[in-house]
C-alpha cells in the first residue's frame, strides 16, 4: 500500500448545520448558532450561552435498542459515522475482516448519561441505575459503539488530549493506514451541555460570562473574555490512497500530509509555549514550506494570553500577516474534541471550493500581526491548509491537509 492517506468521506453534525453541505452553506453565510442554553436552565450559572445542535432526532436515525444505552454524544457520533461511510461509499461488512478500524477522540465522555444515572442513584437507589452506565459515560465509548454498529474489526482506540485530541485521532488513523489498515473511521464528537458537564467546564476557567451571543466568543479581539462551549463535531473516513483508487472512491476531499503534537512547558518555567514547534514539525512532516501554506484554521481560544501565544507562533513561522487565518468555530462555539475534526472538514471544503470561511464577530486587536479573515468569505486559490488545536493542560496539535488531483 502507498504511504499516502486521503479523506474520502465526511459526516458533520454542528450547531449551525446537520450534514456536510448544510453545514458548509451555513458557514459560508456566516450563520451563528450561539444562543442562550436551552438543554437545562442556566440562570444560576455565570456562563449561559452555548452552541446547541437543533433538529437532531436520534429516534429517527438510529435503532430504538441503541437509545437506552447511549449518551447524546454517542448518538451523534453514530449518525456522523453513518453519514461519513455513505459519503465514502464504504460498507465495512463488504471488506475483509480487520480492514476497517475506528479511532476517535474524547474530551469528557457521556456526561449527560452519567448525570441522569447518578440522579437515579441518589434519589431512588442503586437498583434504579442502568447497567449501561458501566460504559455509556466512558470517553472511549464512541469508538466501541461505532465499531459494533458498523462491524469495523480493525485497529480501534481513543485519544484523550482535550481539543487537541481531534487532530491527534486523525493522525493516529494516518499511522494505522501506513501500517496496513486500508480504511479508518476517525474524528470526534462531544456533547456535554448538561448541568454536571457545565460545572466542569466552568471550573476550567476559560468560559466567557458574556450574555451577548454576538459578542461572546471573540478570539483575537481586544474584548476576548473566554470561549462559548458547543456540541458536535465531524467523523471522517481516512483511507489509503491506493485502496481508494482501486475501489473507485466517488470522491477524495484531500490528503493528510503532516502532523505533529507537542506539550507546553510547566507554568513558570520561563520556556516558550509548544505551539510554534508543533507547526514547524507538522510542516516538516508534510514536506511543506511556510510559504506553501494558503490558510490556517486557528485554535482561537479567545483567552487573551492564549490568543497572544497563538498569534506570536503564527507570526514567527509565517511572518507578520503572512498567511490568512480563520476561525469559523466562532459560529458554533468550541466543540472540545469535536472542534478540530470539524475544522479539518471545513478546511477540506475550503480547498475544494477555493474559498476561506469567515470569522464572525471578532475584530482583530492591533497587537496581533496576523491576517484574520473577517466576517465575509474570502475567495482564494487554495492547495494547502494548516489546522491547529490546543487542549487544556498544555496539549498542542497541528495537521496539514492538501488538495489532491481528485479534489476540487
Coordinates of C-alpha atoms in Angstrom, one line a residue:
X1 CA 0.0 0.0 0.0
X2 CA 1.0 3.6 -0.5
X3 CA 2.0 5.8 2.3
X4 CA -0.4 8.4 1.2
X5 CA -3.5 9.0 3.3
X6 CA -6.6 10.6 1.9
X7 CA -10.1 11.6 3.2
X8 CA -12.9 10.0 1.2
X9 CA -15.9 10.6 3.4
X10 CA -17.1 13.2 5.9
X11 CA -20.1 13.3 8.3
X12 CA -20.8 16.6 10.1
X13 CA -23.1 17.4 13.0
X14 CA -22.7 21.0 14.0
X15 CA -24.8 23.7 15.8
X16 CA -25.2 25.6 12.6
X17 CA -25.9 22.6 10.3
X18 CA -26.6 18.8 10.2
X19 CA -24.9 17.2 7.2
X20 CA -21.8 18.3 5.3
X21 CA -23.3 20.6 2.7
X22 CA -25.9 22.1 5.0
X23 CA -23.1 23.0 7.5
X24 CA -20.9 24.3 4.7
X25 CA -23.5 26.7 3.3
X26 CA -24.4 27.9 6.8
X27 CA -20.7 28.5 7.5
X28 CA -20.1 30.5 4.3
X29 CA -23.2 32.5 5.1
X30 CA -21.8 33.4 8.5
X31 CA -24.7 31.8 10.3
X32 CA -24.0 31.9 14.0
X33 CA -25.6 29.2 16.2
X34 CA -24.5 30.6 19.6
X35 CA -27.5 31.4 21.8
X36 CA -28.8 31.1 25.3
X37 CA -28.5 27.5 26.5
X38 CA -31.8 25.5 26.5
X39 CA -30.9 22.0 27.4
X40 CA -31.2 23.0 31.1
X41 CA -31.9 26.2 32.9
X42 CA -28.5 28.1 33.2
X43 CA -29.8 31.1 35.0
X44 CA -27.9 30.4 38.2
X45 CA -24.6 29.9 36.4
X46 CA -22.1 32.6 35.4
X47 CA -22.0 31.3 31.8
X48 CA -25.2 30.9 30.0
X49 CA -24.5 30.7 26.2
X50 CA -23.8 27.6 24.1
X51 CA -23.7 26.3 20.6
X52 CA -26.5 23.7 20.6
X53 CA -27.5 21.3 17.8
X54 CA -31.1 21.6 16.9
X55 CA -33.2 19.2 14.8
X56 CA -31.2 16.1 15.7
X57 CA -33.8 13.3 16.4
X58 CA -31.9 10.2 17.3
X59 CA -35.0 8.1 17.3
X60 CA -35.4 8.8 13.5
X61 CA -31.8 8.0 12.7
X62 CA -30.8 5.1 14.9
X63 CA -32.4 1.7 16.0
X64 CA -34.5 2.1 19.2
X65 CA -32.4 -0.5 21.0
X66 CA -29.4 1.9 21.0
X67 CA -31.2 4.8 22.6
X68 CA -31.3 3.5 26.2
X69 CA -27.6 2.6 26.2
X70 CA -26.1 5.7 24.6
X71 CA -25.3 9.3 25.6
X72 CA -26.2 12.2 23.3
X73 CA -22.6 12.4 22.1
X74 CA -22.5 8.8 21.1
X75 CA -25.8 9.0 19.2
X76 CA -24.4 12.0 17.2
X77 CA -21.2 10.1 16.7
X78 CA -23.0 7.0 15.3
X79 CA -25.0 9.1 12.9
X80 CA -21.9 11.0 11.9
X81 CA -20.1 7.7 11.1
X82 CA -23.1 6.5 9.1
X83 CA -23.0 9.8 7.0
X84 CA -19.2 9.6 6.5
X85 CA -19.4 5.9 5.4
X86 CA -22.2 6.7 3.0
X87 CA -20.3 9.7 1.6
X88 CA -17.3 7.5 1.1
X89 CA -19.4 4.6 -0.3
X90 CA -17.8 2.2 2.1
X91 CA -19.6 -0.7 3.8
X92 CA -17.3 -2.2 6.3
X93 CA -19.0 -5.6 6.2
X94 CA -18.2 -5.9 2.5
X95 CA -14.4 -5.5 3.1
X96 CA -12.1 -8.2 4.5
X97 CA -12.0 -8.7 8.3
X98 CA -9.8 -6.2 10.1
X99 CA -9.6 -3.8 7.1
X100 CA -11.6 -1.1 8.8
X101 CA -10.7 0.4 12.2
X102 CA -12.1 3.2 14.4
X103 CA -10.2 5.9 16.2
X104 CA -12.0 8.7 17.9
X105 CA -11.0 11.4 20.4
X106 CA -12.8 12.0 23.7
X107 CA -12.9 15.1 26.0
X108 CA -15.3 14.3 28.8
X109 CA -17.3 11.2 27.9
X110 CA -21.0 10.7 28.3
X111 CA -21.6 13.4 30.9
X112 CA -25.4 13.7 30.5
X113 CA -25.9 9.9 30.7
X114 CA -23.8 9.8 33.8
X115 CA -25.6 12.7 35.4
X116 CA -29.0 11.0 34.8
X117 CA -27.9 7.7 36.4
X118 CA -26.3 9.5 39.4
X119 CA -29.6 11.3 39.9
X120 CA -31.3 7.9 39.9
X121 CA -28.8 6.5 42.4
X122 CA -29.2 9.5 44.8
X123 CA -33.0 9.7 44.6
X124 CA -34.1 6.1 44.2
X125 CA -31.2 3.7 44.9
X126 CA -28.7 1.5 43.2
X127 CA -31.3 -0.8 41.7
X128 CA -32.5 2.1 39.5
X129 CA -29.1 2.7 37.9
X130 CA -28.9 1.4 34.3
X131 CA -26.4 -1.3 33.6
X132 CA -25.4 0.7 30.6
X133 CA -23.8 3.3 32.9
X134 CA -20.8 0.9 33.1
X135 CA -19.7 2.1 29.7
X136 CA -22.0 4.9 28.4
X137 CA -20.1 7.5 30.4
X138 CA -16.7 6.3 29.2
X139 CA -14.6 8.6 26.9
X140 CA -13.8 5.6 24.7
X141 CA -17.4 4.6 24.2
X142 CA -17.8 6.3 20.8
X143 CA -15.0 4.1 19.3
X144 CA -16.6 1.0 20.7
X145 CA -20.2 1.8 19.6
X146 CA -19.1 2.8 16.1
X147 CA -17.1 -0.4 15.8
X148 CA -20.0 -2.6 16.9
X149 CA -22.6 -0.8 14.7
X150 CA -20.5 -0.8 11.6
X151 CA -18.8 -4.1 12.0
X152 CA -15.3 -2.5 11.9
X153 CA -13.0 -5.0 13.5
X154 CA -9.6 -3.4 12.6
X155 CA -7.4 -1.4 15.0
X156 CA -9.5 0.8 17.2
X157 CA -8.6 3.2 20.0
X158 CA -9.4 6.6 21.6
X159 CA -7.2 9.7 22.1
X160 CA -7.6 12.0 25.1
X161 CA -6.0 15.4 24.8
X162 CA -8.9 17.8 25.1
X163 CA -9.4 19.8 22.0
X164 CA -6.1 18.7 20.5
X165 CA -7.4 15.2 20.6
X166 CA -9.5 15.6 17.5
X167 CA -6.3 16.2 15.4
X168 CA -4.4 13.5 17.2
X169 CA -7.1 10.9 16.4
X170 CA -6.8 11.7 12.7
X171 CA -3.0 11.5 12.9
X172 CA -3.3 8.1 14.6
X173 CA -5.6 7.0 11.8
X174 CA -3.0 8.0 9.3
X175 CA -0.4 5.9 11.2
X176 CA -2.7 2.9 11.1
X177 CA -3.1 3.4 7.3
X178 CA 0.7 3.4 6.9
X179 CA 0.8 0.2 9.0
X180 CA -1.5 -1.5 6.5
X181 CA -5.1 -0.9 7.6
X182 CA -6.8 0.5 4.4
X183 CA -9.8 2.3 6.0
X184 CA -10.2 4.1 9.3
X185 CA -13.3 5.8 10.7
X186 CA -11.8 8.7 12.6
X187 CA -12.7 12.0 14.2
X188 CA -14.7 13.1 17.3
X189 CA -18.0 14.4 18.6
X190 CA -18.5 15.9 22.0
X191 CA -21.7 16.9 23.8
X192 CA -21.6 17.9 27.4
X193 CA -24.3 20.6 27.6
X194 CA -25.8 19.3 30.9
X195 CA -25.6 20.9 34.3
X196 CA -22.9 18.4 35.5
X197 CA -20.8 18.9 32.5
X198 CA -21.4 22.7 32.6
X199 CA -20.0 22.9 36.1
X200 CA -16.9 21.0 35.0
X201 CA -16.4 23.4 32.0
X202 CA -16.8 26.5 34.2
X203 CA -14.2 25.1 36.6
X204 CA -11.7 25.2 33.7
X205 CA -11.8 29.0 33.9
X206 CA -12.0 29.6 30.2
X207 CA -15.7 30.2 29.6
X208 CA -17.0 33.7 28.8
X209 CA -19.6 35.2 31.1
X210 CA -21.0 37.4 28.4
X211 CA -24.7 37.1 27.6
X212 CA -24.5 38.7 24.2
X213 CA -24.4 36.0 21.5
X214 CA -22.9 38.5 19.0
X215 CA -20.0 39.5 21.3
X216 CA -19.4 36.5 23.5
X217 CA -16.8 34.4 21.6
X218 CA -14.2 36.8 20.2
X219 CA -10.8 35.2 19.5
X220 CA -8.0 37.7 18.7
X221 CA -10.3 40.6 19.7
X222 CA -9.4 43.2 22.3
X223 CA -12.6 42.2 24.2
X224 CA -11.9 38.5 24.2
X225 CA -13.1 37.0 27.5
X226 CA -13.2 33.3 27.0
X227 CA -15.0 30.8 24.8
X228 CA -18.5 29.6 24.3
X229 CA -18.9 25.8 24.6
X230 CA -20.7 23.8 21.9
X231 CA -21.7 20.3 20.9
X232 CA -21.0 18.3 17.8
X233 CA -18.0 17.6 15.5
X234 CA -17.1 15.5 12.5
X235 CA -16.4 11.9 11.6
X236 CA -14.1 11.2 8.6
X237 CA -13.3 8.2 6.5
X238 CA -9.5 8.2 6.3
X239 CA -8.2 5.8 3.6
X240 CA -5.1 4.5 1.9
X241 CA -4.9 6.4 -1.4
X242 CA -4.2 3.3 -3.5
X243 CA -7.1 1.5 -1.8
X244 CA -9.4 4.4 -2.6
X245 CA -8.2 4.4 -6.3
X246 CA -8.7 0.7 -6.7
X247 CA -12.3 0.8 -5.4
X248 CA -13.1 3.9 -7.4
X249 CA -14.0 6.0 -4.4
X250 CA -16.6 8.6 -5.5
X251 CA -14.5 11.5 -4.1
X252 CA -11.3 12.4 -2.5
X253 CA -11.5 15.6 -0.4
X254 CA -7.8 15.8 0.1
X255 CA -4.7 14.3 1.7
X256 CA -3.4 14.3 5.2
X257 CA 0.2 15.2 4.6
X258 CA 1.7 16.2 8.0
X259 CA 1.1 16.2 11.8
X260 CA 2.9 17.0 15.0
X261 CA 1.9 17.2 18.7
X262 CA 3.8 18.9 21.4
X263 CA 3.3 19.9 25.1
X264 CA 3.7 23.3 26.7
X265 CA 6.3 23.6 29.4
X266 CA 5.4 23.7 33.1
X267 CA 3.9 27.1 34.0
X268 CA 6.5 29.4 35.5
X269 CA 9.4 27.6 33.7
X270 CA 10.2 30.6 31.5
X271 CA 10.2 28.4 28.4
X272 CA 8.1 29.2 25.3
X273 CA 4.8 27.5 24.6
X274 CA 5.0 24.5 22.3
X275 CA 2.6 25.6 19.5
X276 CA 5.3 27.0 17.2
X277 CA 7.3 23.8 17.5
X278 CA 4.2 21.8 16.6
X279 CA 3.6 23.9 13.5
X280 CA 7.2 23.6 12.4
X281 CA 7.3 19.8 12.9
X282 CA 4.0 19.3 11.1
X283 CA 5.2 21.3 8.1
X284 CA 8.4 19.3 8.1
X285 CA 6.4 16.1 8.2
X286 CA 4.4 17.3 5.2
X287 CA 7.5 18.4 3.3
X288 CA 5.9 21.8 3.1
X289 CA 7.5 25.3 3.5
X290 CA 5.6 28.0 5.3
X291 CA 5.2 29.9 2.1
X292 CA 3.2 27.0 0.6
X293 CA 0.5 27.2 3.3
X294 CA -2.5 29.0 1.9
X295 CA -4.7 29.2 5.0
X296 CA -4.6 28.5 8.8
X297 CA -7.6 27.3 10.8
X298 CA -6.8 28.7 14.2
X299 CA -7.3 27.1 17.6
X300 CA -8.9 30.5 18.6
X301 CA -9.1 30.2 22.4
X302 CA -10.4 33.7 23.0
X303 CA -8.4 33.8 26.2
X304 CA -6.0 36.8 25.8
X305 CA -2.8 35.1 26.9
X306 CA -3.6 32.1 24.7
X307 CA -4.6 34.3 21.7
X308 CA -1.3 36.1 22.1
X309 CA 0.7 32.8 22.2
X310 CA -1.1 31.6 19.0
X311 CA -0.6 34.9 17.2
X312 CA 3.0 35.0 18.1
X313 CA 3.6 31.5 16.9
X314 CA 1.9 32.2 13.5
X315 CA 3.9 35.4 13.1
X316 CA 7.2 33.7 13.8
X317 CA 6.5 30.9 11.4
X318 CA 4.8 32.8 8.6
X319 CA 5.9 36.4 9.1
X320 CA 3.6 39.3 10.0
X321 CA 0.3 38.8 8.2
X322 CA 2.0 36.2 6.2
X323 CA -1.0 33.8 5.8
X324 CA -4.8 34.1 6.0
X325 CA -6.1 32.9 9.4
X326 CA -9.7 32.0 10.1
X327 CA -11.7 30.7 13.0
X328 CA -15.2 29.5 11.8
X329 CA -15.8 28.0 15.2
X330 CA -16.9 31.5 16.3
X331 CA -20.2 30.4 14.7
X332 CA -20.6 27.2 16.7
X333 CA -18.6 27.6 19.9
X334 CA -15.7 25.4 20.8
X335 CA -16.8 21.7 20.4
X336 CA -13.9 20.4 22.5
X337 CA -12.6 17.2 20.9
X338 CA -15.1 17.6 18.1
X339 CA -13.8 21.0 17.1
X340 CA -10.6 20.1 15.3
X341 CA -12.1 17.4 13.1
X342 CA -14.8 19.9 12.1
X343 CA -12.1 22.4 11.3
X344 CA -10.4 19.7 9.1
X345 CA -13.6 19.0 7.3
X346 CA -14.1 22.8 6.8
X347 CA -10.5 23.1 5.5
X348 CA -11.1 20.3 3.0
X349 CA -14.2 22.1 1.7
X350 CA -12.3 25.3 1.5
X351 CA -9.6 23.6 -0.6
X352 CA -12.4 22.1 -2.8
X353 CA -14.3 25.3 -3.4
X354 CA -11.5 27.9 -3.3
X355 CA -12.9 30.0 -0.5
X356 CA -11.9 30.7 3.1
X357 CA -14.8 30.8 5.5
X358 CA -15.3 33.8 7.7
X359 CA -14.5 34.6 11.3
X360 CA -17.7 36.2 12.6
X361 CA -17.9 38.7 15.4
X362 CA -14.2 39.3 16.1
X363 CA -12.3 42.5 15.2
X364 CA -8.6 41.9 15.2
X365 CA -6.8 43.7 18.1
X366 CA -3.9 45.9 16.9
X367 CA -1.4 44.0 18.9
X368 CA -1.7 40.8 16.8
X369 CA 0.1 40.8 13.5
X370 CA -2.0 38.1 11.8
X371 CA -4.2 38.3 8.7
X372 CA -7.5 37.4 10.3
X373 CA -10.3 36.7 7.8
X374 CA -13.2 39.0 8.5
X375 CA -17.0 38.5 8.6
X376 CA -17.3 37.5 4.9
X377 CA -15.8 34.6 3.0
X378 CA -12.6 35.3 1.1
X379 CA -12.1 33.7 -2.3
X380 CA -8.6 32.4 -2.8
X381 CA -6.5 29.9 -4.7
X382 CA -6.0 27.1 -2.1
X383 CA -3.9 24.0 -2.1
X384 CA -2.6 23.5 1.4
X385 CA -4.2 24.2 4.8
X386 CA -2.9 24.1 8.3
X387 CA -5.3 23.2 11.2
X388 CA -4.3 24.0 14.8
X389 CA -5.8 22.8 18.1
X390 CA -4.8 23.1 21.7
X391 CA -6.1 21.4 24.8
X392 CA -6.2 22.4 28.4
X393 CA -3.2 21.1 30.2
X394 CA -0.7 22.1 27.5
X395 CA -1.6 19.9 24.5
X396 CA -0.7 21.3 21.1
X397 CA -1.5 19.7 17.7
X398 CA -1.0 20.7 14.1
X399 CA -2.3 19.0 11.0
X400 CA -1.6 19.7 7.3
X401 CA -4.1 18.8 4.6
X402 CA -3.6 19.3 0.9
X403 CA -5.9 19.3 -2.1
X404 CA -5.2 16.4 -4.4
X405 CA -5.9 15.9 -8.1
X406 CA -9.1 14.1 -7.1
X407 CA -10.3 17.0 -5.0
X408 CA -11.6 20.4 -6.2

